[in-house]
PDB file of C-alpha atoms in Angstrom:
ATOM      1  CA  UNK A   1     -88.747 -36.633-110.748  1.00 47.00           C
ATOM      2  CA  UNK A   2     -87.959 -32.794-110.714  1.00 51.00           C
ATOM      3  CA  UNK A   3     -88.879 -32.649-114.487  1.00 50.00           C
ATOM      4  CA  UNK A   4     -92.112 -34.615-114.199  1.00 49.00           C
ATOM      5  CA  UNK A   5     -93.227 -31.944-111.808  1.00 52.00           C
ATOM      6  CA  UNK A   6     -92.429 -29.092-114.001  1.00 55.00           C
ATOM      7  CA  UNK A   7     -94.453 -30.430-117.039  1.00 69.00           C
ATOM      8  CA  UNK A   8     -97.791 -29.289-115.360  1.00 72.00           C
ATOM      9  CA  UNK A   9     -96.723 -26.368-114.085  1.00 84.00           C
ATOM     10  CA  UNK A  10     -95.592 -25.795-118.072  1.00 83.00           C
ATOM     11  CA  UNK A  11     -98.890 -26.881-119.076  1.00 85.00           C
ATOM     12  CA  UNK A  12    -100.993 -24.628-116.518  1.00 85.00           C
ATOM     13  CA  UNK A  13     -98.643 -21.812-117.731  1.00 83.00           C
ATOM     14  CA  UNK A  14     -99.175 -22.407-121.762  1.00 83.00           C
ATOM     15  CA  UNK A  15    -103.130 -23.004-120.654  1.00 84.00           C
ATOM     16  CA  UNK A  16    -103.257 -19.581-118.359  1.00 84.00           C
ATOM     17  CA  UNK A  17    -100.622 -17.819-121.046  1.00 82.00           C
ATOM     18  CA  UNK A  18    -103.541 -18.664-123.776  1.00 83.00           C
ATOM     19  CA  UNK A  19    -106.639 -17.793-121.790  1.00 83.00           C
ATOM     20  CA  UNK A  20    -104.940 -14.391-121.173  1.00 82.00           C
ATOM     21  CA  UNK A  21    -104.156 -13.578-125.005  1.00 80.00           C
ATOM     22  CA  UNK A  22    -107.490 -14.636-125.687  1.00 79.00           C
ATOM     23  CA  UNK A  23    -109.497 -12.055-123.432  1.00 82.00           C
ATOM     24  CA  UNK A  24    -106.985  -9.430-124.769  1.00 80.00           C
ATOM     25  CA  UNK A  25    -107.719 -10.002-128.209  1.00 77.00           C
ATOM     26  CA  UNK A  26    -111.564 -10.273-127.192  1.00 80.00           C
ATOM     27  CA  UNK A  27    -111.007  -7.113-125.560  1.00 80.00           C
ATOM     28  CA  UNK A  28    -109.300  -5.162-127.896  1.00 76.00           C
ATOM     29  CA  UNK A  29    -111.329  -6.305-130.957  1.00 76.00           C
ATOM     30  CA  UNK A  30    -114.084  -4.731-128.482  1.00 76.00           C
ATOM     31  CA  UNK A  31    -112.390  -1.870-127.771  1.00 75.00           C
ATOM     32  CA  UNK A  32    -111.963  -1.448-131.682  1.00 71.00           C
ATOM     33  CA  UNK A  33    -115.496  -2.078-132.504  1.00 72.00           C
ATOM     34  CA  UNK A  34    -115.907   1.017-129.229  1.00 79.00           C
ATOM     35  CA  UNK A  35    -113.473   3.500-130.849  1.00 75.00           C
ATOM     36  CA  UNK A  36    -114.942   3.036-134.189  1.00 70.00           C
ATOM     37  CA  UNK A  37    -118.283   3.702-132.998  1.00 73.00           C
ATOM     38  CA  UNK A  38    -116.914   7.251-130.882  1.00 73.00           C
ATOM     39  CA  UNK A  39    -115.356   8.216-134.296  1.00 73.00           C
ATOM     40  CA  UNK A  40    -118.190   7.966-136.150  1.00 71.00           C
ATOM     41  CA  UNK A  41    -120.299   9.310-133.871  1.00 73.00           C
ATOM     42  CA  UNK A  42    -118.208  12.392-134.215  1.00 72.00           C
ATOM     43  CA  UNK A  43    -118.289  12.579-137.801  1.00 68.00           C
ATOM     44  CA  UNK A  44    -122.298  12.747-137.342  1.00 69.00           C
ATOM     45  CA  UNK A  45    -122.173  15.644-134.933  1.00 71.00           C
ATOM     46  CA  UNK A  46    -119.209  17.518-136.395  1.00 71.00           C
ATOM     47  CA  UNK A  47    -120.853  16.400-140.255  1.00 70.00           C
ATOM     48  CA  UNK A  48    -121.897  20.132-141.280  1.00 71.00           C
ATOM     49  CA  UNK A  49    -118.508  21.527-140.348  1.00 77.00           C
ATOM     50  CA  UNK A  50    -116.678  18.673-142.127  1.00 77.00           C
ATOM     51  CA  UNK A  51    -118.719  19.450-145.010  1.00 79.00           C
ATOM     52  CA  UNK A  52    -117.673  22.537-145.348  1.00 82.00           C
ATOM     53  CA  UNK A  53    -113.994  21.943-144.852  1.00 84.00           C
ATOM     54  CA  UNK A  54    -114.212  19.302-147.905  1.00 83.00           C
ATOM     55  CA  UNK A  55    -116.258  21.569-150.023  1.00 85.00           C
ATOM     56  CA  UNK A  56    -113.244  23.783-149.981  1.00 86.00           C
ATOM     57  CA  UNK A  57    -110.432  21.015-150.547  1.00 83.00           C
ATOM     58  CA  UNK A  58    -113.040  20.055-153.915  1.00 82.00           C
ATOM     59  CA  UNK A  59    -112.641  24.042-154.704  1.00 85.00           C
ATOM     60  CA  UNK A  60    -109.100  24.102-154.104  1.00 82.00           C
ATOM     61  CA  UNK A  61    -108.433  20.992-156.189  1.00 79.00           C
ATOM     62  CA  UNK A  62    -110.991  21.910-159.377  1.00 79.00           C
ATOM     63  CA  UNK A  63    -109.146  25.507-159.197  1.00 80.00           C
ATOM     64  CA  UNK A  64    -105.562  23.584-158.822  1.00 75.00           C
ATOM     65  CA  UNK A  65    -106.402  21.517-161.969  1.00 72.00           C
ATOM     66  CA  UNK A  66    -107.756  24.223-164.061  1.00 73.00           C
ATOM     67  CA  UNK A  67    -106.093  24.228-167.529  1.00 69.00           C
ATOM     68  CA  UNK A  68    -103.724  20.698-166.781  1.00 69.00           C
ATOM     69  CA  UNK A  69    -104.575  17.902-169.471  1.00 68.00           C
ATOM     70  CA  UNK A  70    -104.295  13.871-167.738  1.00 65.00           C
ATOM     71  CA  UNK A  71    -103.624  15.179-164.501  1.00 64.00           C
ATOM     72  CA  UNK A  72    -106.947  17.256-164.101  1.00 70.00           C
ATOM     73  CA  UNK A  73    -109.186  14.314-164.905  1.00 74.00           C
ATOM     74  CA  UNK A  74    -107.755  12.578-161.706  1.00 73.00           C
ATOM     75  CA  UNK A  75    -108.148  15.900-160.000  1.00 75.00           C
ATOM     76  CA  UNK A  76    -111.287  16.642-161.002  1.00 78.00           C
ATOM     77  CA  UNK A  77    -112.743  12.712-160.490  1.00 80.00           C
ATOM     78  CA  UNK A  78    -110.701  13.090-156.533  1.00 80.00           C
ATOM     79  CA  UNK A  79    -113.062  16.841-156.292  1.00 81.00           C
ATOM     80  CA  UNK A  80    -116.171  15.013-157.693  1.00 84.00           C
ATOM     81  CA  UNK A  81    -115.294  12.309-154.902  1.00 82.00           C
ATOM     82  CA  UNK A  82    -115.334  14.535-152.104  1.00 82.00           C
ATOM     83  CA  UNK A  83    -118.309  16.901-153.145  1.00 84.00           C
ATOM     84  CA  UNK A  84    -120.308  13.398-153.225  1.00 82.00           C
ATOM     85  CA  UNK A  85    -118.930  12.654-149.789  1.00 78.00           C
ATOM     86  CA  UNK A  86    -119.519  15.986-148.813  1.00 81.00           C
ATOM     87  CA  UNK A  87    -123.872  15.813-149.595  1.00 81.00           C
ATOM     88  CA  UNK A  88    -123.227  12.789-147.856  1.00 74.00           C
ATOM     89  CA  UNK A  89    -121.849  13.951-144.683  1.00 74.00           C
ATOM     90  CA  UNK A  90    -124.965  16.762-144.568  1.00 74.00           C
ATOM     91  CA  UNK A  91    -127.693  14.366-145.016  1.00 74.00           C
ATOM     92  CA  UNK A  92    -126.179  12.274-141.805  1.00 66.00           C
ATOM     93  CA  UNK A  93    -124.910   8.740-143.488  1.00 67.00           C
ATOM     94  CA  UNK A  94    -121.509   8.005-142.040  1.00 66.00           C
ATOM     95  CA  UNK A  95    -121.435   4.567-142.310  1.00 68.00           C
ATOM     96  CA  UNK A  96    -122.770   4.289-145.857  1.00 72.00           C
ATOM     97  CA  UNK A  97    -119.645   7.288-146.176  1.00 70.00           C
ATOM     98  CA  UNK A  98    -117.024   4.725-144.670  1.00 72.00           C
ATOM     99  CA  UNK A  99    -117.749   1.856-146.678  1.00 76.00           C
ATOM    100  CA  UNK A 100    -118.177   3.864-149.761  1.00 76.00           C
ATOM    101  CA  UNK A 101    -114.494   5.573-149.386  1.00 75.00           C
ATOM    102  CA  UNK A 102    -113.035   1.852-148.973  1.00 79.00           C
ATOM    103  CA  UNK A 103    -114.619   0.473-151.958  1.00 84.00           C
ATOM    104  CA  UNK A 104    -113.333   4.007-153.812  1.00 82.00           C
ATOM    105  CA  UNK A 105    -109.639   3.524-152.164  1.00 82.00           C
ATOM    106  CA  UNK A 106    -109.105   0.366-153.343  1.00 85.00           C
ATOM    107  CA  UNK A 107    -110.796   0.802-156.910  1.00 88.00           C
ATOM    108  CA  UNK A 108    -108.924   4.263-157.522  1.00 84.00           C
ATOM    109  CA  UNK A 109    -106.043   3.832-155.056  1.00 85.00           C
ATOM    110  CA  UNK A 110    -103.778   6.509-157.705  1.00 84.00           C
ATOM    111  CA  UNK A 111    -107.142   9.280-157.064  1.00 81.00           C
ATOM    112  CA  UNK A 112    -107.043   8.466-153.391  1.00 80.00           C
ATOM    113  CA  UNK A 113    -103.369   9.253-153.185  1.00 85.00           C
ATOM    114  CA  UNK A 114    -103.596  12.326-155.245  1.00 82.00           C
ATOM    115  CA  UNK A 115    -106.180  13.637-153.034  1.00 78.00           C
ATOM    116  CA  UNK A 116    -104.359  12.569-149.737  1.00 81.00           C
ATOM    117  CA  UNK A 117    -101.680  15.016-151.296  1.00 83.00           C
ATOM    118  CA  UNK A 118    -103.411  18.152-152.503  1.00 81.00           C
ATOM    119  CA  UNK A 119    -104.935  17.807-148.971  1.00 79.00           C
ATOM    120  CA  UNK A 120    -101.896  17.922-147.432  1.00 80.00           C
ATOM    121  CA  UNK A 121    -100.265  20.397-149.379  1.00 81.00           C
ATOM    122  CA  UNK A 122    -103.052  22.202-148.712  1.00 78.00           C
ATOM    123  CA  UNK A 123    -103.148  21.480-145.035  1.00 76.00           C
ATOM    124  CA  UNK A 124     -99.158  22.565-145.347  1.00 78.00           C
ATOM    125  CA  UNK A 125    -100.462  25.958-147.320  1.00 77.00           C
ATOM    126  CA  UNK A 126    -102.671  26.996-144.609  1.00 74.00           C
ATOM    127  CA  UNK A 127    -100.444  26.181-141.729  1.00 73.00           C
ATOM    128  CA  UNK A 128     -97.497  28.540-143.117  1.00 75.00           C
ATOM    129  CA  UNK A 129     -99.973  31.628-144.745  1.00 70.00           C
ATOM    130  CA  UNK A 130    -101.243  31.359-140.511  1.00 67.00           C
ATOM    131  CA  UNK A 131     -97.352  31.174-139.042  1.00 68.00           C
ATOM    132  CA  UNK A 132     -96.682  33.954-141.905  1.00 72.00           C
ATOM    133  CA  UNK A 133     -99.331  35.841-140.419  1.00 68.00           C
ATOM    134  CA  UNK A 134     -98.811  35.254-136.664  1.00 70.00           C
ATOM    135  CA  UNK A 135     -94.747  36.313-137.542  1.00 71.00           C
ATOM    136  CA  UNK A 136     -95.719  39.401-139.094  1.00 73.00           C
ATOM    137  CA  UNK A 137     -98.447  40.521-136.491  1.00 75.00           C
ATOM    138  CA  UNK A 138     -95.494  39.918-134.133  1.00 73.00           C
ATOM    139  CA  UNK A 139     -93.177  41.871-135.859  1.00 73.00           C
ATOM    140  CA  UNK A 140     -95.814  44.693-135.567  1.00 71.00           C
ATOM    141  CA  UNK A 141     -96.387  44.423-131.902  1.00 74.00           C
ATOM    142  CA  UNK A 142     -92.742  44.363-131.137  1.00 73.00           C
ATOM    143  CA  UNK A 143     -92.019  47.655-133.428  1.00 70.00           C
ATOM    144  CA  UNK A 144     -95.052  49.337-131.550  1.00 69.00           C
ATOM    145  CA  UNK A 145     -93.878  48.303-128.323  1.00 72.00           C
ATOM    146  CA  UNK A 146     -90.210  49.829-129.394  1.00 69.00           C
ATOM    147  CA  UNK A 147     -91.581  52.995-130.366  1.00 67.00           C
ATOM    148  CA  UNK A 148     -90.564  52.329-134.001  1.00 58.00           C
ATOM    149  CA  UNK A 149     -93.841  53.585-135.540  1.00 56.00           C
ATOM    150  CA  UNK A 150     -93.871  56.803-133.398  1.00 52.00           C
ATOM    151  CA  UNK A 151     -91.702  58.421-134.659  1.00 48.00           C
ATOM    152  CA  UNK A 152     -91.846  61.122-137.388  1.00 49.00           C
TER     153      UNK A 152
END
């Protein structure tokens, strides 16, 4: 008799247990949907700035590939990529952008990983040249503070 009463309690449990996933996963697949919709609502109002930022990776990597044989038609198709998604980004068509750089990543997924890593060499490149710069600026300050430079 114990066990009989359990089984509904079991059952209400499994039956609650399941209405809860399913309002997370309703919720979260919202709250997806939401984030996606913040982010690119970003990208439109940060577009021109963005634009600019990959118009300089595309210089970077065209410059980077100058003179190499193979490797500079990947280079140069990953720079032609991102000047086209550049113009895009200016004329205001983010979604058109996202869908476009999915199709691309899975058609050219060897471009798309190239790129991923001249940007973050690059990314690496700019961060050290600006602790560099910060270290040496330092340097001077603490000298100047020390009287170093004062004297004759």
């Amino acid at each position: 008799m114990h066990s009989t009463e359990r089984t509904p309690d079991r059952q209400e449990a499994r039956e609650s247990l399941a209405d809860v996933a399913d309002r997370a996963a309703t919720e979260a697949m919202a709250a997806g949907r939401t984030i996606s919709s913040l982010v690119m609502d970003e990208i439109d109002r940060r577009g021109v700035s963005l634009a600019e930022g990959l118009d300089q990776i595309s210089a970077t990597l065209r410059h980077a590939s100058a003179g190499q044989d193979q490797k500079s038609q990947l280079v140069e198709q990953a720079a032609d990529v991102i000047d086209d998604l550049s113009d895009r980004l200016r004329q205001g068509a983010t979604q058109e952008i996202g869908g476009r750089l999915v199709q691309y990543a899975r058609a050219n997924p060897g471009v798309v990983i190239l790129g991923a890593l001249a940007a973050g060499l690059l990314a690496g490149r700019m961060l050290v040249a600006d602790d560099t710069a910060e270290a040496e600026e330092d340097a001077d300050d603490r000298l100047h503070r020390e009287g170093a430079y004062e004297r004759p």
